[in-house]
Amino acid sequence: MSSITLTNIRKRFGALEVIKGVDISIADGEFAVFVGPSGCGKSTLLRMIAGLESISDGEFRLDGELMNDVSPDKRGLAMVFQSYALYPHMTVAENIGFSLDLKGVDKAEIKRRVGAVADKLQLGKLLDRKPQALSGGQRQRVAIGRAIIKEPKVILFDEPLSNLDAALRVQMRAELQELHRTTKSTIIYVTHDQVEAMTLADRIVVLSEGQVKQADHPIALYKQPDNLFVGQFIGSPKMNVFQARVEAVDDTSARIVTADGWTVALDSVKGLSAGETVQLGIRPEDLSLAEPSNADITVQAILSERLGMETYVSFQTKGEPAIARIAGDHRIGTGEQVPLKINRNACHLFDSTGRAIRRS
Amino acid sequence: MAERPDTPKTAASRYGLLFVISLYCIMPFVWLLTAAFDPGAGLFLEVPAKVDLSNFFRVFQEEDGLLWLMNSLIVCGGATLLVLVLSGFGGYALSRTHAWWKRPFLYAIILVRVIPPTALIVPLYKVMLTCNLAIAGVVRSVVPPDYVRSVMRFVGFIDGYLGLILLLATMHLPLALWIMKTFFDSVSREYEEAAIMDGATFGQRLRRVLLPLAMPGLAASGLFAFIAAWGDFLFPLTFISSPELKMLPLGIYSAFLRDSQIDYGLLAAIAVIYTAPAIIAFALARRFLVQTFGGGLKG
Amino acid sequence: MSVSFTRREAWRNRFLILPSVLLLAAFVVYPAGFAVYTSLTNEALSGPAAMNPRFVGFANYAKLLTDQNFWRSLAITFWFVLFSAIIGQLVLGLLSAMLLNRRFALRPLVNAIILMPNAVPEVVAALMWASMLAAGEYGTLNNIVAWFGVDPQRWLTSFPLTMIIIVNIWRGIGFAMILMTSGLSSISDELYEAARMDGANTSQIFRRITLPLLVPTIFLYLLVSTVSTIAIFGLVFALTRGGPAGSTELVGIYIYNQSFNSYQLGYGSAVAVVVLVFSLLVGMLYVRALKVDV
């Protein structure tokens, strides 16, 4: 069992507070991903868990035990660094076995355990190489080997795929999932890439400006963002937002009019009153091409990007330009009128402060 | 420049100019090398009647060549070693700290580099004299009188190894500190953090992780310190007077100043012995030369 | 790490730098300050002042202003720096760098030959040139000029300043070449190709592309070589000891002779302080030019 609870964690550098009271709990065996734009404090938070940064305030408990002042190596954690930090003067085997060697484990035992780890990660043939002689993916595996040989309670990953090219990243994502499935260890993983977060996580913690914006299963985040920030951060291209006003309400539905004069009737909406200002969030994939006769809205295209299997159409609105992600290949010229249909069930509503208005 | 074939005219002027420059650079060496192997060498360049190693034998048999060489090696080796230790630790601290004194200190060591040693020589002499008296006092109180002289030869500041080693090390410390600071800046902190996570103490991190990582930096700063100390003339000239402490540059200088007939073959042989380590060190240090330029001044 | 750990690390850093600070303070900072103090006294190694040095205020500096020898040594130093470092080494270094900027079989050898003088200790360089410049018809230089029909000369007696300038140029070409090579290699080939597409010829390319882009390297080189050339002592001292009749008495040698041959420590220190201040001013320019980022 290795569960983690962070209670009201804060980090100050002098007068600057970078982590502003974070509460997170991570269950045993969970793959948790901290995600957020750069500067949101996700790496700092990870380093505080690792013990590489001090905790200014709050409590960090691992299996119920207070860890605030325990030194990094005594916490029972392992970390995979962004640069991997493989010691260039040691072979792969020496790198993986370094922590055991420091503990004074005898040579034969180290060799046996390094061998076991290497087999698991398909590093068996590379044990005598130096890190410089390895490919990016192999280095990544050595770094993971160095972490799992300690049989840690929790493995921490700090943006481990950011140095790899796109194709390798996809492959390493699959390997990480496999690793998690076979070791069943608790993992905390930091990334700024929401695709990585979506594909890997059991649970995503979205951070912004040192605060948790929402923590939930990836699909829950996608389907029911708590706030506009999460709505826009998860999903690519990002969610379109239209300033709007509630025109009329009845028991279960509301009619919303956007600044562009588009009228959208949404059902399963409660707690709104007529005249209220709201923000209407529509994901690009929830806008589809329609026949002019049954279109919800008709927009003027600024630019279309043809990807083959789909077409992104940017169009002008009163606010920021918006994007529709249309299935199939379409040739749409600049300035052309495009009739679009809105998937009403997937529309999101936020109040003027950005907090989500739940639809049941 | 992009490689474009030379026209015959350009090629001629290119190789012609290079030939002249090379000649200018190499001519002085011709006499030195010829004279060193010519038992009958004089001041003038001439084709030797006989070529042998007798000049080199005489350096070690008739003169105190071995003593001068040993003294040079002890002093320059000691200074280099000291620079390595101090710049290794100091450069590490400078790279890792964010304290207020970091910037002023870095500015200061650049400024220290530009001070001509001759401008400091007089006050330095007084500092060394004061230190020497203090040390002599201590030595006299703990060592029997007969041995004071031989002990002072090692720990004295004037006419002693210790003072010269400390002085030479200090003079070449700023460049070495700069090299090591820049070097450690390029060594990711993550290596150390990984070692911390692996449970390494500071001592273990130093020995197992930092020292191996720092080797190229230490090689550069050590080589530059050695080259500078080895070539230094002013400090041995000023602070060494007894014959048993004489170093190679002074050996050459005094052999050159001898009133009686100067033995040029012998002189050239000493010079060759003295030059060889400098050239080797320079060849090894060559690849560090440009990177070092940012912070260092030529020595 | 925990708060105590961070604090411990800060103390450890201070402790690690301390020995260096102490040595620099004892052998550089304190002597520099002491030079200023000594320059305000009439301290000497001989004569009545040796026993009982007195504070004389700016008398030494006043004496400097009227001392022909001091002005002469400043002038010698100025010409020496100008012709050897700023002009000779730079021009020949840049020229060598450009000539060697092309692959050919003997390139590594020529490169090594040009660098060799830089690697030789000062005293050995002086010795080699003593032979080169030896007077009489068998002197190497005299032999060389004889081919051009020039009579044998007493080089170090007739043209002492010119000769030490030639010796110092010889010693510094390699260093200038290395820097200029690195400066040249940082100019992208595409710029040259673009210039050629625009119709520039070789000399236009040099004047309009190469030189302007080398300016930062050249500027840095000039600062470095100025201070290091002012500091030259052993090379010239071993060759001429400042003579004949003070005609090669660079300011460093002047300080040494004043202090250790004439035993006028106070006066020698005043000269030293002048040099010190000038070097520090150039050093500050250097610090600014480097834009030291820490």
XYZ file of N, CA and C in Angstrom, chain B residues 1-6 13-15 17-18 21-22 24-29 31-32 43-45 82 86-87 89-94 96-97 101-103 105-107 109-112 114-128 131 157 163 166-167 169-171 173-174 177-178 181 189 192-193 196 202 205 230-234 237-238 249 252-253 256-257 264 267-268 271 274-275 278-279 282 286 289-290 293-299, chain C residues 1 5 9 12-14 16-17 19-21 23-24 26-28 30-32 34-35 43 89 92 95-96 98-104 110-111 113-124 127-132 134-135 138-140 144 166-167 169-170 172-173 175 178-179 182 189 192-193 196 202 210 220-221 224-225 227-231 233-234 237-238 241 252 255-256 259-260 265 269 272 275-276 279-280 283-284 286-287 290 292-294:
657
model
N 35.058 30.209 -44.450
C 34.548 30.559 -45.771
C 34.214 29.301 -46.571
N 33.279 29.391 -47.398
C 32.900 28.235 -48.207
C 34.095 27.840 -49.075
N 34.261 26.559 -49.244
C 35.411 26.083 -50.003
C 35.176 26.315 -51.480
N 35.929 27.270 -52.006
C 35.857 27.507 -53.441
C 37.275 27.315 -53.937
N 37.481 26.584 -55.005
C 38.862 26.326 -55.412
C 39.612 27.639 -55.633
N 40.866 27.678 -55.147
C 41.697 28.859 -55.342
C 42.070 28.985 -56.821
N 49.596 33.177 -53.540
C 49.762 34.155 -52.465
C 49.401 33.538 -51.115
N 48.381 32.642 -51.119
C 48.013 31.994 -49.864
C 49.199 31.226 -49.280
N 49.777 30.309 -50.104
C 50.842 29.478 -49.578
C 52.132 30.263 -49.397
N 52.341 33.464 -48.416
C 52.218 34.194 -47.152
C 52.356 33.251 -45.967
N 51.711 32.098 -46.070
C 51.798 31.143 -44.966
C 53.237 30.686 -44.759
N 55.084 33.481 -42.889
C 54.688 33.532 -41.477
C 55.270 32.343 -40.714
N 55.205 31.163 -41.333
C 55.733 29.972 -40.666
C 57.234 30.106 -40.433
N 58.953 32.844 -40.013
C 59.103 33.801 -38.915
C 58.910 33.081 -37.582
N 57.893 32.207 -37.534
C 57.587 31.536 -36.275
C 58.615 30.470 -35.930
N 59.173 29.820 -36.932
C 59.987 28.639 -36.617
C 61.482 28.940 -36.550
N 61.918 30.026 -37.202
C 63.358 30.317 -37.256
C 64.047 30.263 -35.892
N 63.527 30.959 -34.869
C 64.238 30.956 -33.580
C 64.431 29.564 -33.006
N 63.505 28.639 -33.341
C 63.623 27.291 -32.783
C 64.799 26.534 -33.397
N 67.849 27.401 -34.155
C 69.105 27.511 -33.429
C 69.061 26.698 -32.134
N 67.941 26.816 -31.390
C 67.834 26.156 -30.092
C 68.025 24.651 -30.246
N 76.794 31.036 -30.092
C 75.608 31.886 -30.153
C 75.008 31.886 -31.554
N 75.863 31.602 -32.555
C 75.364 31.706 -33.917
C 74.873 30.369 -34.433
N 73.919 30.460 -35.331
C 73.392 29.253 -35.957
C 74.430 28.711 -36.929
N 47.324 22.472 -5.918
C 46.554 23.374 -5.057
C 45.449 24.066 -5.855
N 41.488 23.833 -4.984
C 40.755 25.053 -4.655
C 39.733 25.408 -5.728
N 40.130 25.267 -6.998
C 39.205 25.666 -8.058
C 38.084 24.647 -8.209
N 36.624 22.856 -5.723
C 35.620 23.153 -4.696
C 35.010 24.538 -4.905
N 35.894 25.516 -5.148
C 35.418 26.891 -5.287
C 34.509 27.060 -6.500
N 34.904 26.454 -7.611
C 34.091 26.556 -8.824
C 32.734 25.908 -8.625
N 32.727 24.801 -7.903
C 31.467 24.131 -7.608
C 30.556 25.049 -6.788
N 31.134 25.609 -5.741
C 30.343 26.502 -4.882
C 29.828 27.698 -5.679
N 30.702 28.276 -6.511
C 30.302 29.453 -7.298
C 29.178 29.117 -8.268
N 26.928 26.653 -7.902
C 25.685 26.204 -7.287
C 25.026 27.255 -6.396
N 25.793 28.240 -5.974
C 25.212 29.193 -5.028
C 24.410 30.263 -5.753
N 26.983 37.165 -2.742
C 28.398 37.420 -3.027
C 28.850 36.835 -4.359
N 27.965 36.108 -5.024
C 28.383 35.423 -6.253
C 28.843 36.410 -7.340
N 27.983 37.362 -7.645
C 28.299 38.287 -8.737
C 29.526 39.154 -8.425
N 31.946 38.514 -6.513
C 33.136 37.673 -6.504
C 33.605 37.369 -7.922
N 32.647 37.079 -8.815
C 33.037 36.773 -10.194
C 33.654 37.981 -10.884
N 33.053 39.155 -10.649
C 33.658 40.368 -11.202
C 35.070 40.530 -10.664
N 37.207 38.334 -9.586
C 38.274 37.470 -10.095
C 38.662 37.826 -11.527
N 37.756 38.428 -12.292
C 38.178 38.905 -13.611
C 39.137 40.079 -13.461
N 38.797 40.971 -12.543
C 39.659 42.135 -12.345
C 41.028 41.715 -11.806
N 41.044 40.718 -10.936
C 42.315 40.241 -10.412
C 43.203 39.746 -11.561
N 43.519 40.903 -14.499
C 44.147 41.926 -15.330
C 45.266 42.670 -14.601
N 45.403 42.448 -13.294
C 46.461 43.162 -12.571
C 47.821 42.602 -12.978
N 48.720 43.465 -13.491
C 50.046 42.962 -13.854
C 50.809 42.563 -12.588
N 51.395 41.385 -12.567
C 52.114 40.951 -11.360
C 53.206 41.928 -10.956
N 53.823 42.592 -11.946
C 54.879 43.545 -11.590
C 54.350 44.676 -10.717
N 53.060 45.012 -10.884
C 52.495 46.103 -10.088
C 52.330 45.683 -8.630
N 52.341 44.393 -8.379
C 52.133 43.909 -7.014
C 53.429 43.472 -6.355
N 54.516 43.485 -7.126
C 55.696 42.762 -6.662
C 56.273 43.360 -5.375
N 56.240 44.694 -5.255
C 56.826 45.300 -4.060
C 56.023 44.958 -2.794
N 54.725 45.266 -2.769
C 53.968 44.885 -1.575
C 53.970 43.376 -1.344
N 53.986 42.610 -2.416
C 54.033 41.153 -2.252
C 55.299 40.746 -1.515
N 56.389 41.422 -1.861
C 57.649 41.103 -1.211
C 57.524 41.303 0.292
N 56.837 42.394 0.672
C 56.672 42.665 2.110
C 55.751 41.641 2.759
N 54.692 41.271 2.070
C 53.786 40.252 2.613
C 54.552 38.952 2.823
N 55.332 38.574 1.810
C 56.074 37.318 1.886
C 57.111 37.379 3.013
N 55.281 36.953 6.307
C 54.905 35.555 6.498
C 56.125 34.725 6.830
N 58.612 31.348 3.090
C 57.916 32.143 2.080
C 58.905 32.856 1.175
N 55.935 29.192 0.133
C 55.526 30.535 -0.241
C 55.313 30.644 -1.740
N 52.183 28.738 -2.873
C 50.955 29.475 -2.558
C 50.774 30.669 -3.490
N 51.889 31.375 -3.724
C 51.820 32.581 -4.539
C 51.442 32.249 -5.988
N 49.988 29.578 -7.086
C 48.625 29.034 -7.120
C 47.617 30.182 -7.077
N 47.849 31.151 -6.210
C 46.910 32.264 -6.084
C 46.808 33.050 -7.382
N 47.979 33.291 -8.019
C 47.978 34.093 -9.237
C 47.168 33.421 -10.350
N 44.793 31.118 -9.793
C 43.519 30.618 -9.282
C 42.300 31.265 -9.961
N 42.308 32.589 -10.206
C 41.097 33.196 -10.782
C 40.656 32.540 -12.089
N 39.254 29.116 -11.311
C 37.924 29.219 -10.686
C 36.878 29.488 -11.753
N 37.249 30.388 -12.673
C 36.300 30.743 -13.736
C 35.997 29.522 -14.608
N 33.838 27.124 -12.605
C 32.482 27.640 -12.415
C 31.673 27.427 -13.699
N 22.285 19.892 -12.653
C 22.030 19.611 -11.238
C 21.347 18.277 -11.065
N 23.266 15.365 -9.619
C 23.396 15.353 -8.166
C 22.094 14.953 -7.512
N 20.984 15.465 -8.075
C 19.690 15.139 -7.484
C 19.391 13.657 -7.621
N 21.267 12.054 -4.977
C 20.602 12.252 -3.686
C 19.451 11.259 -3.545
N 27.072 13.638 0.736
C 27.837 14.642 -0.018
C 29.188 14.066 -0.438
N 28.634 11.741 -3.313
C 28.293 12.489 -4.522
C 29.550 13.079 -5.133
N 54.720 27.191 -14.787
C 55.958 26.693 -15.372
C 56.696 27.813 -16.104
N 55.962 28.664 -16.774
C 56.593 29.721 -17.556
C 56.927 30.953 -16.735
N 56.441 31.004 -15.491
C 56.628 32.230 -14.717
C 58.098 32.485 -14.413
N 58.486 33.735 -14.540
C 59.886 34.111 -14.363
C 60.023 35.110 -13.215
N 59.050 36.025 -13.120
C 59.133 37.117 -12.155
C 59.202 36.613 -10.713
N 62.372 34.742 -9.758
C 63.439 35.744 -9.780
C 63.444 36.566 -8.501
N 62.249 36.905 -8.010
C 62.149 37.788 -6.860
C 62.257 37.039 -5.535
N 63.868 28.243 -15.007
C 63.983 29.547 -15.689
C 65.159 30.352 -15.142
N 68.509 28.967 -16.456
C 68.812 29.473 -17.801
C 69.278 30.918 -17.726
N 68.506 31.706 -16.962
C 68.797 33.139 -16.898
C 70.201 33.371 -16.349
N 72.972 32.348 -18.655
C 73.046 33.298 -19.753
C 73.802 34.559 -19.333
N 73.708 34.861 -18.035
C 74.312 36.106 -17.552
C 75.757 35.922 -17.107
N 76.935 27.840 -24.736
C 75.628 27.882 -25.399
C 75.005 26.517 -25.593
N 73.391 25.705 -22.376
C 72.239 26.585 -22.194
C 71.053 26.095 -23.044
N 71.333 25.770 -24.285
C 70.267 25.310 -25.176
C 69.675 24.003 -24.673
N 67.378 24.729 -21.931
C 66.170 25.351 -22.473
C 65.252 24.303 -23.100
N 63.564 22.475 -20.385
C 62.565 23.340 -19.749
C 61.345 23.523 -20.669
N 61.582 23.562 -21.976
C 60.494 23.849 -22.912
C 59.589 22.649 -23.169
N 56.372 22.321 -21.292
C 55.478 23.434 -21.621
C 54.764 23.162 -22.941
N 55.517 22.674 -23.931
C 54.922 22.401 -25.242
C 53.904 21.275 -25.140
N 50.857 22.545 -23.467
C 50.147 23.449 -24.363
C 49.374 22.672 -25.426
N 45.328 22.822 -25.850
C 44.927 23.594 -27.021
C 43.419 23.594 -27.250
N 41.452 26.072 -25.298
C 41.886 27.463 -25.363
C 40.756 28.425 -25.680
N 39.941 28.074 -26.663
C 38.914 29.009 -27.098
C 37.790 29.143 -26.084
N 38.567 31.399 -23.273
C 38.801 32.804 -23.571
C 37.756 33.708 -22.937
N 36.492 33.225 -22.918
C 35.404 34.025 -22.362
C 35.764 34.633 -21.020
N 36.346 33.831 -20.154
C 36.608 34.358 -18.820
C 38.075 34.594 -18.565
N 38.904 33.915 -19.311
C 40.313 33.999 -18.988
C 41.033 35.005 -19.853
N 42.207 35.387 -19.417
C 43.057 36.221 -20.239
C 44.249 35.361 -20.585
N 44.857 35.669 -21.695
C 45.969 34.798 -22.075
C 47.079 34.904 -21.051
N 47.755 33.791 -20.855
C 48.734 33.747 -19.769
C 50.149 33.920 -20.288
N 15.037 19.973 -0.459
C 15.360 19.362 0.809
C 14.709 20.137 1.937
N 18.447 21.617 5.478
C 19.363 21.134 4.455
C 19.815 22.278 3.554
N 23.538 23.672 2.971
C 24.178 23.767 1.667
C 24.785 25.156 1.452
N 27.908 25.285 3.341
C 28.928 24.470 2.710
C 29.562 25.235 1.540
N 28.734 25.913 0.723
C 29.272 26.681 -0.392
C 30.244 27.746 0.089
N 29.853 28.453 1.142
C 30.741 29.492 1.670
C 32.058 28.888 2.127
N 33.436 26.171 1.031
C 34.224 25.674 -0.098
C 34.987 26.788 -0.812
N 34.423 27.985 -0.815
C 35.063 29.081 -1.539
C 36.058 29.816 -0.633
N 38.845 29.118 1.218
C 40.301 29.087 1.027
C 40.745 29.950 -0.150
N 39.974 29.913 -1.253
C 40.331 30.746 -2.405
C 40.268 32.219 -2.042
N 39.216 32.586 -1.313
C 39.064 33.989 -0.921
C 40.243 34.428 -0.062
N 43.325 33.224 0.100
C 44.566 33.348 -0.662
C 44.560 34.600 -1.525
N 43.433 34.840 -2.208
C 43.355 36.027 -3.068
C 43.460 37.296 -2.241
N 45.057 37.624 0.622
C 46.409 37.779 1.160
C 47.413 38.164 0.089
N 47.282 37.574 -1.110
C 48.331 37.767 -2.109
C 47.957 38.711 -3.244
N 46.713 39.175 -3.294
C 46.363 40.111 -4.360
C 45.708 41.380 -3.803
N 45.186 42.494 -0.610
C 45.955 43.228 0.396
C 47.187 43.902 -0.205
N 47.992 43.178 -1.005
C 49.136 43.855 -1.622
C 48.729 45.047 -2.485
N 47.608 44.923 -3.196
C 47.179 46.050 -4.033
C 46.888 47.264 -3.156
N 48.099 47.718 -0.204
C 49.361 48.103 0.414
C 50.213 48.919 -0.544
N 50.109 48.625 -1.845
C 50.847 49.398 -2.850
C 50.415 50.854 -2.795
N 59.317 55.200 1.496
C 60.001 53.974 1.854
C 61.047 53.582 0.809
N 50.198 41.476 -33.870
C 49.602 40.172 -33.585
C 48.232 40.050 -34.218
N 48.556 39.802 -38.228
C 49.117 38.516 -38.642
C 48.254 37.351 -38.169
N 45.246 37.304 -40.428
C 45.695 36.841 -41.743
C 45.916 35.328 -41.719
N 46.619 34.842 -40.697
C 46.867 33.397 -40.614
C 45.556 32.638 -40.510
N 42.684 33.434 -41.646
C 41.971 33.400 -42.916
C 42.677 32.517 -43.937
N 44.013 32.563 -43.923
C 44.760 31.729 -44.866
C 44.583 30.255 -44.536
N 44.435 29.963 -43.256
C 44.309 28.561 -42.848
C 42.861 28.097 -42.834
N 41.969 28.960 -43.285
C 40.545 28.624 -43.249
C 40.166 27.755 -44.443
N 41.043 26.871 -44.798
C 40.806 26.010 -45.947
C 41.617 24.755 -45.706
N 41.035 23.613 -46.062
C 41.724 22.352 -45.794
C 42.827 22.116 -46.806
N 44.035 21.872 -46.338
C 45.091 21.379 -47.232
C 46.016 20.508 -46.398
N 51.266 23.652 -40.204
C 51.416 25.110 -40.195
C 50.759 25.688 -38.945
N 49.593 25.156 -38.615
C 48.886 25.574 -37.414
C 49.763 25.410 -36.177
N 53.013 25.126 -36.061
C 54.196 25.997 -36.118
C 53.847 27.402 -35.628
N 52.690 27.900 -36.060
C 52.322 29.266 -35.672
C 52.010 29.337 -34.173
N 51.518 28.216 -33.605
C 51.192 28.221 -32.182
C 52.410 28.024 -31.287
N 53.455 27.421 -31.837
C 54.613 27.064 -31.006
C 55.195 28.213 -30.180
N 55.423 29.385 -30.798
C 56.032 30.461 -30.005
C 55.222 30.788 -28.747
N 53.907 30.574 -28.828
C 53.046 30.872 -27.697
C 53.277 29.908 -26.547
N 53.741 28.693 -26.883
C 53.876 27.655 -25.867
C 55.217 27.735 -25.146
N 56.151 28.480 -25.716
C 57.504 28.509 -25.158
C 57.565 29.428 -23.940
N 58.214 29.005 -22.869
C 58.370 29.904 -21.720
C 59.118 31.183 -22.112
N 58.794 32.247 -21.401
C 59.362 33.566 -21.736
C 60.883 33.567 -21.811
N 61.505 32.939 -20.839
C 62.965 33.001 -20.779
C 63.580 32.290 -21.975
N 62.977 31.179 -22.374
C 63.496 30.444 -23.527
C 63.295 31.269 -24.793
N 65.996 33.720 -24.934
C 67.261 33.086 -25.307
C 67.341 32.844 -26.815
N 66.256 32.326 -27.392
C 66.249 32.041 -28.821
C 66.431 33.309 -29.633
N 65.783 34.368 -29.173
C 65.898 35.616 -29.920
C 67.254 36.286 -29.713
N 67.863 36.001 -28.565
C 69.213 36.528 -28.367
C 70.118 35.990 -29.459
N 69.918 34.733 -29.819
C 70.718 34.159 -30.900
C 70.304 34.733 -32.255
N 68.993 34.791 -32.485
C 68.483 35.333 -33.746
C 69.064 36.717 -34.023
N 71.631 38.199 -32.672
C 73.021 38.412 -32.306
C 73.726 39.311 -33.321
N 74.564 40.159 -32.782
C 75.310 41.074 -33.661
C 76.425 40.310 -34.361
N 77.710 36.661 -38.358
C 77.171 35.306 -38.307
C 75.802 35.234 -37.624
N 75.294 36.353 -37.114
C 73.982 36.365 -36.496
C 72.936 35.898 -37.497
N 71.943 35.168 -37.023
C 70.981 34.573 -37.945
C 70.246 35.646 -38.749
N 70.214 36.475 -42.777
C 69.015 36.572 -43.612
C 69.003 37.884 -44.394
N 59.047 43.060 -32.442
C 59.049 41.906 -33.352
C 58.999 40.598 -32.563
N 59.759 40.556 -31.460
C 59.751 39.339 -30.630
C 58.357 39.102 -30.056
N 55.445 40.196 -31.206
C 54.501 39.800 -32.264
C 54.644 38.309 -32.519
N 55.910 37.889 -32.649
C 56.210 36.466 -32.896
C 55.509 35.598 -31.843
N 52.836 36.216 -30.077
C 51.382 36.315 -29.906
C 50.526 36.004 -31.127
N 51.168 35.737 -32.278
C 50.360 35.471 -33.483
C 49.414 34.299 -33.234
N 48.053 33.016 -30.559
C 46.879 33.265 -29.716
C 45.822 34.048 -30.490
N 44.073 31.766 -32.999
C 43.069 30.861 -32.431
C 41.736 31.596 -32.239
N 41.830 32.807 -31.661
C 40.591 33.551 -31.411
C 39.919 33.953 -32.711
N 38.150 31.098 -34.276
C 36.841 30.794 -33.672
C 35.822 31.863 -34.051
N 28.353 30.090 -43.223
C 28.694 30.023 -44.642
C 27.609 30.635 -45.512
N 28.117 34.187 -46.513
C 29.042 34.393 -47.625
C 28.355 34.057 -48.946
N 27.596 32.959 -48.921
C 26.909 32.569 -50.152
C 25.891 33.629 -50.561
N 27.680 36.498 -52.070
C 28.124 36.216 -53.417
C 26.944 36.297 -54.396
N 35.604 39.290 -53.514
C 36.318 38.834 -52.321
C 36.611 39.970 -51.334
N 32.845 39.940 -43.375
C 33.737 39.341 -42.387
C 34.104 40.317 -41.270
N 37.146 42.125 -28.034
C 37.502 41.333 -26.871
C 38.993 41.012 -26.882
N 39.487 40.658 -28.072
C 40.908 40.339 -28.199
C 41.757 41.546 -27.815
N 41.886 42.018 -24.056
C 42.715 40.991 -23.426
C 44.186 41.230 -23.701
N 44.514 41.486 -24.973
C 45.929 41.578 -25.296
C 46.511 42.882 -24.764
N 45.828 44.352 -21.785
C 46.244 44.169 -20.393
C 47.373 43.159 -20.277
N 47.332 42.110 -21.112
C 48.396 41.118 -20.939
C 49.720 41.621 -21.501
N 49.670 42.517 -22.483
C 50.924 43.054 -23.010
C 51.520 44.084 -22.053
N 50.670 44.841 -21.390
C 51.177 45.767 -20.373
C 51.898 44.988 -19.283
N 51.379 43.793 -19.001
C 51.927 43.006 -17.905
C 53.210 42.281 -18.280
N 56.757 41.038 -18.646
C 57.972 41.336 -17.897
C 59.125 40.429 -18.345
N 58.955 39.131 -18.117
C 60.055 38.196 -18.304
C 60.653 38.200 -19.698
N 62.624 41.447 -20.108
C 63.646 41.568 -19.066
C 64.792 40.612 -19.338
N 64.482 39.377 -19.706
C 65.522 38.398 -19.942
C 66.328 38.730 -21.191
N 66.864 43.438 -20.231
C 66.770 44.033 -18.894
C 66.415 45.530 -18.960
N 56.483 47.764 -16.570
C 56.670 46.686 -15.601
C 58.132 46.562 -15.188
N 59.132 49.506 -12.960
C 58.750 49.294 -11.566
C 59.774 48.397 -10.874
N 60.119 47.306 -11.550
C 61.044 46.349 -10.957
C 62.402 47.003 -10.712
N 62.273 49.530 -7.877
C 62.088 48.956 -6.557
C 63.283 48.127 -6.121
N 63.817 47.296 -7.034
C 64.830 46.336 -6.601
C 66.238 46.689 -7.037
N 61.227 51.952 -2.909
C 59.966 51.220 -2.853
C 58.760 52.142 -2.961
N 56.208 52.025 -5.990
C 54.810 51.724 -5.742
C 53.887 52.730 -6.409
N 53.563 51.634 -9.765
C 52.726 50.437 -9.767
C 51.250 50.805 -9.667
N 49.869 51.946 -12.968
C 49.631 50.800 -13.849
C 48.405 50.013 -13.399
N 48.326 49.835 -12.079
C 47.220 49.094 -11.489
C 45.882 49.720 -11.879
N 45.132 49.279 -15.592
C 44.742 47.907 -15.913
C 43.331 47.616 -15.430
N 43.005 48.105 -14.236
C 41.673 47.845 -13.703
C 40.598 48.517 -14.556
N 40.177 46.422 -17.394
C 39.491 45.233 -16.902
C 38.001 45.447 -16.762
N 37.614 46.635 -16.303
C 36.182 46.915 -16.144
C 35.487 46.957 -17.502
N 36.417 45.257 -19.947
C 36.367 43.852 -20.314
C 35.158 43.172 -19.678
N 34.959 43.428 -18.385
C 33.817 42.845 -17.680
C 32.520 43.249 -18.365
N 32.138 41.543 -21.788
C 31.784 40.131 -21.688
C 30.324 39.953 -21.321
N 29.148 39.604 -18.399
C 29.208 38.430 -17.525
C 27.825 38.104 -16.977
N 27.334 36.961 -17.346
C 26.058 36.562 -16.761
C 26.322 35.452 -15.770
N 25.816 35.622 -14.560
C 26.164 34.656 -13.524
C 24.927 34.014 -12.930
